[in-house]
Amino acid sequence: MFVRIAQLIVGLALFGVGCAIMIEAGIGLDPWTVFAEGVSDRTGLGIGWVVNLTGFVVLLAWIPLRQRPGFGTVANILLVGTAIQLTLPLLSTPEPWLARVAMFLAGTLLVGIASGIYLGARWGAGPRDGLMTGLHERFGWPIWASRLGVEATVLLAGWMLGGTVGLGTVLFAVLIGPIVHVSVPLFDRRRAAGRARTPGKASADSEAPPVGLSAPGT
């Protein structure tokens, strides 16, 4: 259990660092971070603290959807935004545009790897992914439709509030899925345990992938 807790904490912290790198690149963000940036611009609150507060508000939406948070859900709300807030003062935006693109790609890669680390610990879905699965289970909506509807709404609201939408928004949407698809099996504790119990044959439970990603921190 200690190893799984440590894996969760490390993964969430690295996720926040990756998000901070993408924010500082300044070429566009994923929908939830666009929203957090827009709220931050309007209120003066640090974007990391807005990420934490947004996670808490989204968690409240789990109540009518009859979802139950896990330890990982609470840790997600507390750690990702905090890591963003602590990392941003350490970064600076490069002047050359290509350097900013490279910076964003590095942040996306780190977020993808960090997702594999914390999802692989299997401590429960993050607040945003729980919202998607809750809509699916409560109303029968397909996961993809739930995600598309929620994230399109969040992206539009964030853009109207002044959040950054641009090339990075597209790059993240295209790249994050494949990166997480590769990284999750590498860090999946249950899958590793299944291989240890039955060498050469993973259990059916160990093959089941964790819930999908909806940044930041899911």
mmCIF file of N, CA, C and O in Angstrom, residues 22-77:
data_model
loop_
_atom_site.group_PDB
_atom_site.id
_atom_site.type_symbol
_atom_site.label_atom_id
_atom_site.label_comp_id
_atom_site.label_asym_id
_atom_site.label_seq_id
_atom_site.Cartn_x
_atom_site.Cartn_y
_atom_site.Cartn_z
ATOM 1 N N MET A 22 3.313 23.503 -19.574
ATOM 2 C CA MET A 22 2.439 23.832 -20.701
ATOM 3 C C MET A 22 1.865 25.236 -20.560
ATOM 4 O O MET A 22 1.763 25.977 -21.550
ATOM 5 N N ILE A 23 1.485 25.611 -19.359
ATOM 6 C CA ILE A 23 0.943 26.959 -19.123
ATOM 7 C C ILE A 23 1.976 28.018 -19.485
ATOM 8 O O ILE A 23 1.675 28.997 -20.174
ATOM 9 N N GLU A 24 3.198 27.812 -19.024
ATOM 10 C CA GLU A 24 4.249 28.811 -19.246
ATOM 11 C C GLU A 24 4.646 28.910 -20.712
ATOM 12 O O GLU A 24 5.117 29.962 -21.164
ATOM 13 N N ALA A 25 4.441 27.835 -21.486
ATOM 14 C CA ALA A 25 4.769 27.880 -22.916
ATOM 15 C C ALA A 25 3.903 28.898 -23.647
ATOM 16 O O ALA A 25 4.344 29.520 -24.626
ATOM 17 N N GLY A 26 2.663 29.069 -23.205
ATOM 18 C CA GLY A 26 1.814 30.132 -23.721
ATOM 19 C C GLY A 26 1.315 29.962 -25.139
ATOM 20 O O GLY A 26 1.079 30.954 -25.831
ATOM 21 N N ILE A 27 1.126 28.707 -25.587
ATOM 22 C CA ILE A 27 0.633 28.507 -26.956
ATOM 23 C C ILE A 27 -0.737 27.828 -26.985
ATOM 24 O O ILE A 27 -1.190 27.373 -28.031
ATOM 25 N N GLY A 28 -1.411 27.765 -25.848
ATOM 26 C CA GLY A 28 -2.711 27.114 -25.781
ATOM 27 C C GLY A 28 -2.692 25.997 -24.762
ATOM 28 O O GLY A 28 -1.631 25.454 -24.448
ATOM 29 N N LEU A 29 -3.867 25.639 -24.253
ATOM 30 C CA LEU A 29 -3.959 24.669 -23.165
ATOM 31 C C LEU A 29 -5.125 23.719 -23.391
ATOM 32 O O LEU A 29 -5.965 23.938 -24.266
ATOM 33 N N ASP A 30 -5.174 22.660 -22.574
ATOM 34 C CA ASP A 30 -6.308 21.755 -22.597
ATOM 35 C C ASP A 30 -7.536 22.472 -22.044
ATOM 36 O O ASP A 30 -7.417 23.502 -21.371
ATOM 37 N N PRO A 31 -8.747 21.972 -22.315
ATOM 38 C CA PRO A 31 -9.959 22.710 -21.933
ATOM 39 C C PRO A 31 -10.054 23.095 -20.461
ATOM 40 O O PRO A 31 -10.393 24.249 -20.140
ATOM 41 N N TRP A 32 -9.769 22.170 -19.551
ATOM 42 C CA TRP A 32 -9.921 22.490 -18.128
ATOM 43 C C TRP A 32 -8.908 23.531 -17.660
ATOM 44 O O TRP A 32 -9.206 24.365 -16.811
ATOM 45 N N THR A 33 -7.698 23.497 -18.232
ATOM 46 C CA THR A 33 -6.697 24.486 -17.841
ATOM 47 C C THR A 33 -6.982 25.836 -18.492
ATOM 48 O O THR A 33 -6.677 26.885 -17.917
ATOM 49 N N VAL A 34 -7.564 25.819 -19.708
ATOM 50 C CA VAL A 34 -8.047 27.075 -20.303
ATOM 51 C C VAL A 34 -9.053 27.731 -19.365
ATOM 52 O O VAL A 34 -8.997 28.940 -19.110
ATOM 53 N N PHE A 35 -9.967 26.929 -18.837
ATOM 54 C CA PHE A 35 -10.967 27.460 -17.909
ATOM 55 C C PHE A 35 -10.314 28.005 -16.646
ATOM 56 O O PHE A 35 -10.639 29.115 -16.191
ATOM 57 N N ALA A 36 -9.371 27.240 -16.083
ATOM 58 C CA ALA A 36 -8.695 27.687 -14.857
ATOM 59 C C ALA A 36 -7.921 28.977 -15.101
ATOM 60 O O ALA A 36 -7.915 29.885 -14.255
ATOM 61 N N GLU A 37 -7.274 29.081 -16.266
ATOM 62 C CA GLU A 37 -6.526 30.298 -16.588
ATOM 63 C C GLU A 37 -7.464 31.488 -16.728
ATOM 64 O O GLU A 37 -7.159 32.599 -16.270
ATOM 65 N N GLY A 38 -8.626 31.262 -17.372
ATOM 66 C CA GLY A 38 -9.582 32.348 -17.526
ATOM 67 C C GLY A 38 -10.111 32.835 -16.186
ATOM 68 O O GLY A 38 -10.201 34.040 -15.939
ATOM 69 N N VAL A 39 -10.460 31.897 -15.298
ATOM 70 C CA VAL A 39 -10.936 32.279 -13.967
ATOM 71 C C VAL A 39 -9.831 32.999 -13.199
ATOM 72 O O VAL A 39 -10.085 33.990 -12.497
ATOM 73 N N SER A 40 -8.606 32.510 -13.332
ATOM 74 C CA SER A 40 -7.472 33.141 -12.662
ATOM 75 C C SER A 40 -7.287 34.584 -13.130
ATOM 76 O O SER A 40 -7.068 35.495 -12.318
ATOM 77 N N ASP A 41 -7.400 34.802 -14.445
ATOM 78 C CA ASP A 41 -7.251 36.151 -14.988
ATOM 79 C C ASP A 41 -8.334 37.089 -14.461
ATOM 80 O O ASP A 41 -8.085 38.270 -14.198
ATOM 81 N N ARG A 42 -9.534 36.573 -14.303
ATOM 82 C CA ARG A 42 -10.667 37.409 -13.881
ATOM 83 C C ARG A 42 -10.667 37.687 -12.377
ATOM 84 O O ARG A 42 -11.140 38.749 -11.944
ATOM 85 N N THR A 43 -10.168 36.730 -11.593
ATOM 86 C CA THR A 43 -10.281 36.843 -10.136
ATOM 87 C C THR A 43 -8.985 37.240 -9.450
ATOM 88 O O THR A 43 -9.004 37.710 -8.303
ATOM 89 N N GLY A 44 -7.855 37.015 -10.125
ATOM 90 C CA GLY A 44 -6.568 37.294 -9.502
ATOM 91 C C GLY A 44 -6.040 36.138 -8.671
ATOM 92 O O GLY A 44 -4.929 36.213 -8.135
ATOM 93 N N LEU A 45 -6.809 35.068 -8.541
ATOM 94 C CA LEU A 45 -6.323 33.878 -7.842
ATOM 95 C C LEU A 45 -5.271 33.170 -8.684
ATOM 96 O O LEU A 45 -5.344 33.180 -9.919
ATOM 97 N N GLY A 46 -4.303 32.552 -8.033
ATOM 98 C CA GLY A 46 -3.309 31.777 -8.756
ATOM 99 C C GLY A 46 -3.978 30.649 -9.518
ATOM 100 O O GLY A 46 -4.922 30.025 -9.025
ATOM 101 N N ILE A 47 -3.492 30.354 -10.720
ATOM 102 C CA ILE A 47 -4.138 29.349 -11.548
ATOM 103 C C ILE A 47 -4.130 27.974 -10.885
ATOM 104 O O ILE A 47 -5.072 27.191 -11.019
ATOM 105 N N GLY A 48 -3.075 27.678 -10.127
ATOM 106 C CA GLY A 48 -3.025 26.408 -9.418
ATOM 107 C C GLY A 48 -4.121 26.286 -8.384
ATOM 108 O O GLY A 48 -4.750 25.230 -8.242
ATOM 109 N N TRP A 49 -4.369 27.376 -7.662
ATOM 110 C CA TRP A 49 -5.441 27.351 -6.661
ATOM 111 C C TRP A 49 -6.807 27.229 -7.332
ATOM 112 O O TRP A 49 -7.709 26.576 -6.795
ATOM 113 N N VAL A 50 -6.952 27.830 -8.511
ATOM 114 C CA VAL A 50 -8.207 27.689 -9.255
ATOM 115 C C VAL A 50 -8.409 26.237 -9.678
ATOM 116 O O VAL A 50 -9.531 25.705 -9.636
ATOM 117 N N VAL A 51 -7.327 25.572 -10.085
ATOM 118 C CA VAL A 51 -7.412 24.156 -10.448
ATOM 119 C C VAL A 51 -7.925 23.335 -9.264
ATOM 120 O O VAL A 51 -8.805 22.479 -9.399
ATOM 121 N N ASN A 52 -7.368 23.598 -8.080
ATOM 122 C CA ASN A 52 -7.820 22.882 -6.885
ATOM 123 C C ASN A 52 -9.294 23.153 -6.598
ATOM 124 O O ASN A 52 -10.074 22.236 -6.315
ATOM 125 N N LEU A 53 -9.693 24.423 -6.631
ATOM 126 C CA LEU A 53 -11.076 24.792 -6.340
ATOM 127 C C LEU A 53 -12.041 24.206 -7.373
ATOM 128 O O LEU A 53 -13.134 23.749 -7.031
ATOM 129 N N THR A 54 -11.625 24.206 -8.642
ATOM 130 C CA THR A 54 -12.462 23.621 -9.688
ATOM 131 C C THR A 54 -12.672 22.138 -9.445
ATOM 132 O O THR A 54 -13.779 21.612 -9.607
ATOM 133 N N GLY A 55 -11.598 21.456 -9.054
ATOM 134 C CA GLY A 55 -11.718 20.035 -8.746
ATOM 135 C C GLY A 55 -12.717 19.777 -7.634
ATOM 136 O O GLY A 55 -13.501 18.823 -7.692
ATOM 137 N N PHE A 56 -12.705 20.638 -6.609
ATOM 138 C CA PHE A 56 -13.650 20.484 -5.498
ATOM 139 C C PHE A 56 -15.090 20.712 -5.963
ATOM 140 O O PHE A 56 -16.002 19.966 -5.598
ATOM 141 N N VAL A 57 -15.306 21.732 -6.782
ATOM 142 C CA VAL A 57 -16.654 22.014 -7.282
ATOM 143 C C VAL A 57 -17.151 20.862 -8.154
ATOM 144 O O VAL A 57 -18.318 20.443 -8.061
ATOM 145 N N VAL A 58 -16.266 20.349 -9.020
ATOM 146 C CA VAL A 58 -16.646 19.208 -9.861
ATOM 147 C C VAL A 58 -16.992 17.999 -8.992
ATOM 148 O O VAL A 58 -17.926 17.247 -9.290
ATOM 149 N N LEU A 59 -16.244 17.823 -7.901
ATOM 150 C CA LEU A 59 -16.525 16.709 -7.004
ATOM 151 C C LEU A 59 -17.936 16.802 -6.427
ATOM 152 O O LEU A 59 -18.609 15.775 -6.233
ATOM 153 N N LEU A 60 -18.416 18.009 -6.158
ATOM 154 C CA LEU A 60 -19.782 18.183 -5.648
ATOM 155 C C LEU A 60 -20.813 17.674 -6.645
ATOM 156 O O LEU A 60 -21.893 17.210 -6.258
ATOM 157 N N ALA A 61 -20.470 17.763 -7.941
ATOM 158 C CA ALA A 61 -21.390 17.277 -8.973
ATOM 159 C C ALA A 61 -21.512 15.757 -8.950
ATOM 160 O O ALA A 61 -22.432 15.200 -9.559
ATOM 161 N N TRP A 62 -20.574 15.091 -8.258
ATOM 162 C CA TRP A 62 -20.672 13.633 -8.142
ATOM 163 C C TRP A 62 -21.879 13.216 -7.301
ATOM 164 O O TRP A 62 -22.383 12.103 -7.463
ATOM 165 N N ILE A 63 -22.331 14.082 -6.409
ATOM 166 C CA ILE A 63 -23.386 13.696 -5.462
ATOM 167 C C ILE A 63 -24.667 13.284 -6.183
ATOM 168 O O ILE A 63 -25.165 12.169 -5.976
ATOM 169 N N PRO A 64 -25.230 14.138 -7.066
ATOM 170 C CA PRO A 64 -26.440 13.693 -7.776
ATOM 171 C C PRO A 64 -26.170 12.571 -8.775
ATOM 172 O O PRO A 64 -27.100 11.859 -9.177
ATOM 173 N N LEU A 65 -24.908 12.409 -9.166
ATOM 174 C CA LEU A 65 -24.563 11.335 -10.112
ATOM 175 C C LEU A 65 -24.263 10.016 -9.399
ATOM 176 O O LEU A 65 -23.983 9.014 -10.037
ATOM 177 N N ARG A 66 -24.298 10.058 -8.057
ATOM 178 C CA ARG A 66 -24.124 8.863 -7.226
ATOM 179 C C ARG A 66 -22.748 8.208 -7.419
ATOM 180 O O ARG A 66 -22.628 6.985 -7.434
ATOM 181 N N GLN A 67 -21.744 9.052 -7.564
ATOM 182 C CA GLN A 67 -20.375 8.567 -7.648
ATOM 183 C C GLN A 67 -19.712 8.662 -6.274
ATOM 184 O O GLN A 67 -20.024 9.560 -5.487
ATOM 185 N N ARG A 68 -18.805 7.743 -5.995
ATOM 186 C CA ARG A 68 -18.097 7.748 -4.717
ATOM 187 C C ARG A 68 -16.625 8.059 -4.941
ATOM 188 O O ARG A 68 -15.955 7.344 -5.687
ATOM 189 N N PRO A 69 -16.110 9.108 -4.321
ATOM 190 C CA PRO A 69 -14.684 9.433 -4.501
ATOM 191 C C PRO A 69 -13.787 8.443 -3.785
ATOM 192 O O PRO A 69 -14.167 7.863 -2.759
ATOM 193 N N GLY A 70 -12.619 8.248 -4.327
ATOM 194 C CA GLY A 70 -11.617 7.420 -3.686
ATOM 195 C C GLY A 70 -10.524 8.292 -3.097
ATOM 196 O O GLY A 70 -10.542 9.527 -3.220
ATOM 197 N N PHE A 71 -9.558 7.651 -2.471
ATOM 198 C CA PHE A 71 -8.426 8.385 -1.907
ATOM 199 C C PHE A 71 -7.705 9.180 -2.995
ATOM 200 O O PHE A 71 -7.290 10.325 -2.785
ATOM 201 N N GLY A 72 -7.584 8.562 -4.184
ATOM 202 C CA GLY A 72 -6.915 9.246 -5.283
ATOM 203 C C GLY A 72 -7.660 10.477 -5.755
ATOM 204 O O GLY A 72 -7.044 11.444 -6.212
ATOM 205 N N THR A 73 -8.986 10.477 -5.641
ATOM 206 C CA THR A 73 -9.782 11.630 -6.039
ATOM 207 C C THR A 73 -9.458 12.843 -5.170
ATOM 208 O O THR A 73 -9.243 13.950 -5.666
ATOM 209 N N VAL A 74 -9.410 12.611 -3.866
ATOM 210 C CA VAL A 74 -9.108 13.693 -2.927
ATOM 211 C C VAL A 74 -7.666 14.174 -3.099
ATOM 212 O O VAL A 74 -7.394 15.385 -3.124
ATOM 213 N N ALA A 75 -6.739 13.229 -3.247
ATOM 214 C CA ALA A 75 -5.336 13.596 -3.447
ATOM 215 C C ALA A 75 -5.170 14.413 -4.721
ATOM 216 O O ALA A 75 -4.388 15.379 -4.767
ATOM 217 N N ASN A 76 -5.902 14.038 -5.744
ATOM 218 C CA ASN A 76 -5.871 14.767 -7.015
ATOM 219 C C ASN A 76 -6.240 16.232 -6.813
ATOM 220 O O ASN A 76 -5.548 17.138 -7.291
ATOM 221 N N ILE A 77 -7.346 16.458 -6.100
ATOM 222 C CA ILE A 77 -7.824 17.822 -5.869
ATOM 223 C C ILE A 77 -6.796 18.648 -5.095
ATOM 224 O O ILE A 77 -6.597 19.835 -5.365
#
